PDB file of N, CA and C in Angstrom:
ATOM      1  N   VAL A 164      88.704  98.679  93.677  1.00  0.00           N
ATOM      2  CA  VAL A 164      89.338  99.953  93.951  1.00  0.00           C
ATOM      3  C   VAL A 164      89.127 100.332  95.409  1.00  0.00           C
ATOM      4  N   ASP A 165      87.943 100.068  95.930  1.00  0.00           N
ATOM      5  CA  ASP A 165      87.675 100.426  97.323  1.00  0.00           C
ATOM      6  C   ASP A 165      88.588  99.678  98.285  1.00  0.00           C
ATOM      7  N   ASN A 166      88.838  98.398  98.013  1.00  0.00           N
ATOM      8  CA  ASN A 166      89.722  97.624  98.894  1.00  0.00           C
ATOM      9  C   ASN A 166      91.138  98.171  98.876  1.00  0.00           C
ATOM     10  N   ILE A 167      91.623  98.539  97.701  1.00  0.00           N
ATOM     11  CA  ILE A 167      92.971  99.100  97.590  1.00  0.00           C
ATOM     12  C   ILE A 167      93.038 100.444  98.298  1.00  0.00           C
ATOM     13  N   SER A 168      92.005 101.273  98.124  1.00  0.00           N
ATOM     14  CA  SER A 168      91.956 102.577  98.784  1.00  0.00           C
ATOM     15  C   SER A 168      92.002 102.422 100.298  1.00  0.00           C
ATOM     16  N   LYS A 169      91.247 101.474 100.816  1.00  0.00           N
ATOM     17  CA  LYS A 169      91.224 101.239 102.262  1.00  0.00           C
ATOM     18  C   LYS A 169      92.571 100.722 102.758  1.00  0.00           C
ATOM     19  N   ALA A 170      93.220  99.853 101.973  1.00  0.00           N
ATOM     20  CA  ALA A 170      94.530  99.325 102.359  1.00  0.00           C
ATOM     21  C   ALA A 170      95.571 100.436 102.386  1.00  0.00           C
ATOM     22  N   LEU A 171      95.544 101.327 101.396  1.00  0.00           N
ATOM     23  CA  LEU A 171      96.470 102.462 101.388  1.00  0.00           C
ATOM     24  C   LEU A 171      96.258 103.335 102.616  1.00  0.00           C
ATOM     25  N   HIS A 172      95.005 103.646 102.912  1.00  0.00           N
ATOM     26  CA  HIS A 172      94.684 104.503 104.048  1.00  0.00           C
ATOM     27  C   HIS A 172      95.116 103.859 105.364  1.00  0.00           C
ATOM     28  N   LYS A 173      94.932 102.562 105.473  1.00  0.00           N
ATOM     29  CA  LYS A 173      95.309 101.829 106.684  1.00  0.00           C
ATOM     30  C   LYS A 173      96.822 101.882 106.920  1.00  0.00           C
ATOM     31  N   CYS A 174      97.593 101.974 105.826  1.00  0.00           N
ATOM     32  CA  CYS A 174      99.056 102.037 105.922  1.00  0.00           C
ATOM     33  C   CYS A 174      99.575 103.468 106.050  1.00  0.00           C
ATOM     34  N   GLY A 175      98.661 104.436 106.157  1.00  0.00           N
ATOM     35  CA  GLY A 175      99.083 105.813 106.364  1.00  0.00           C
ATOM     36  C   GLY A 175      99.176 106.655 105.107  1.00  0.00           C
ATOM     37  N   TYR A 176      98.721 106.129 103.975  1.00  0.00           N
ATOM     38  CA  TYR A 176      98.734 106.881 102.723  1.00  0.00           C
ATOM     39  C   TYR A 176      97.360 107.488 102.479  1.00  0.00           C
ATOM     40  N   GLN A 177      97.298 108.419 101.532  1.00  0.00           N
ATOM     41  CA  GLN A 177      96.011 108.979 101.149  1.00  0.00           C
ATOM     42  C   GLN A 177      95.189 107.897 100.458  1.00  0.00           C
ATOM     43  N   MET A 178      93.885 107.946 100.634  1.00  0.00           N
ATOM     44  CA  MET A 178      93.019 106.869 100.128  1.00  0.00           C
ATOM     45  C   MET A 178      93.053 106.726  98.615  1.00  0.00           C
ATOM     46  N   ARG A 179      93.226 107.795  97.891  1.00  0.00           N
ATOM     47  CA  ARG A 179      93.191 107.734  96.429  1.00  0.00           C
ATOM     48  C   ARG A 179      94.582 107.706  95.807  1.00  0.00           C
ATOM     49  N   GLY A 180      95.621 107.604  96.621  1.00  0.00           N
ATOM     50  CA  GLY A 180      96.965 107.423  96.084  1.00  0.00           C
ATOM     51  C   GLY A 180      97.617 108.671  95.532  1.00  0.00           C
ATOM     52  N   PHE A 181      97.154 109.847  95.950  1.00  0.00           N
ATOM     53  CA  PHE A 181      97.751 111.092  95.468  1.00  0.00           C
ATOM     54  C   PHE A 181      99.006 111.415  96.272  1.00  0.00           C
ATOM     55  N   GLU A 182      99.992 110.550  96.209  1.00  0.00           N
ATOM     56  CA  GLU A 182     101.259 110.723  96.913  1.00  0.00           C
ATOM     57  C   GLU A 182     102.393 110.500  95.918  1.00  0.00           C
ATOM     58  N   THR A 183     103.484 111.175  96.136  1.00  0.00           N
ATOM     59  CA  THR A 183     104.659 110.957  95.299  1.00  0.00           C
ATOM     60  C   THR A 183     105.344 109.687  95.779  1.00  0.00           C
ATOM     61  N   MET A 184     105.542 108.745  94.855  1.00  0.00           N
ATOM     62  CA  MET A 184     106.177 107.481  95.201  1.00  0.00           C
ATOM     63  C   MET A 184     107.592 107.459  94.625  1.00  0.00           C
ATOM     64  N   TYR A 185     108.500 106.795  95.329  1.00  0.00           N
ATOM     65  CA  TYR A 185     109.891 106.716  94.912  1.00  0.00           C
ATOM     66  C   TYR A 185     110.323 105.263  94.815  1.00  0.00           C
ATOM     67  N   ASN A 186     111.216 104.986  93.865  1.00  0.00           N
ATOM     68  CA  ASN A 186     111.794 103.662  93.707  1.00  0.00           C
ATOM     69  C   ASN A 186     112.712 103.420  94.901  1.00  0.00           C
ATOM     70  N   GLY A 187     112.527 102.309  95.593  1.00  0.00           N
ATOM     71  CA  GLY A 187     113.325 102.002  96.772  1.00  0.00           C
ATOM     72  C   GLY A 187     114.781 101.693  96.478  1.00  0.00           C
ATOM     73  N   HIS A 188     115.104 101.297  95.253  1.00  0.00           N
ATOM     74  CA  HIS A 188     116.473 100.950  94.891  1.00  0.00           C
ATOM     75  C   HIS A 188     117.246 102.149  94.365  1.00  0.00           C
ATOM     76  N   THR A 189     116.606 102.948  93.514  1.00  0.00           N
ATOM     77  CA  THR A 189     117.315 104.060  92.874  1.00  0.00           C
ATOM     78  C   THR A 189     117.020 105.405  93.519  1.00  0.00           C
ATOM     79  N   GLY A 190     115.909 105.505  94.237  1.00  0.00           N
ATOM     80  CA  GLY A 190     115.519 106.775  94.830  1.00  0.00           C
ATOM     81  C   GLY A 190     114.857 107.720  93.844  1.00  0.00           C
ATOM     82  N   ARG A 191     114.648 107.255  92.617  1.00  0.00           N
ATOM     83  CA  ARG A 191     114.025 108.100  91.595  1.00  0.00           C
ATOM     84  C   ARG A 191     112.517 108.127  91.778  1.00  0.00           C
ATOM     85  N   ARG A 192     111.929 109.296  91.490  1.00  0.00           N
ATOM     86  CA  ARG A 192     110.484 109.457  91.593  1.00  0.00           C
ATOM     87  C   ARG A 192     109.783 108.661  90.500  1.00  0.00           C
ATOM     88  N   LEU A 193     108.683 107.998  90.863  1.00  0.00           N
ATOM     89  CA  LEU A 193     107.891 107.251  89.895  1.00  0.00           C
ATOM     90  C   LEU A 193     106.859 108.178  89.278  1.00  0.00           C
ATOM     91  N   ASN A 194     106.595 107.972  87.998  1.00  0.00           N
ATOM     92  CA  ASN A 194     105.589 108.790  87.309  1.00  0.00           C
ATOM     93  C   ASN A 194     104.218 108.191  87.450  1.00  0.00           C
TER      94      ASN A 194
END
């Protein structure tokens, strides 16, 4: 989990993944 958290943070996302994600093809929000 720590490695994934660090990778997210390095890419500009919050470390724990509390971001709204969207499908790149449909534009629909992921649950």
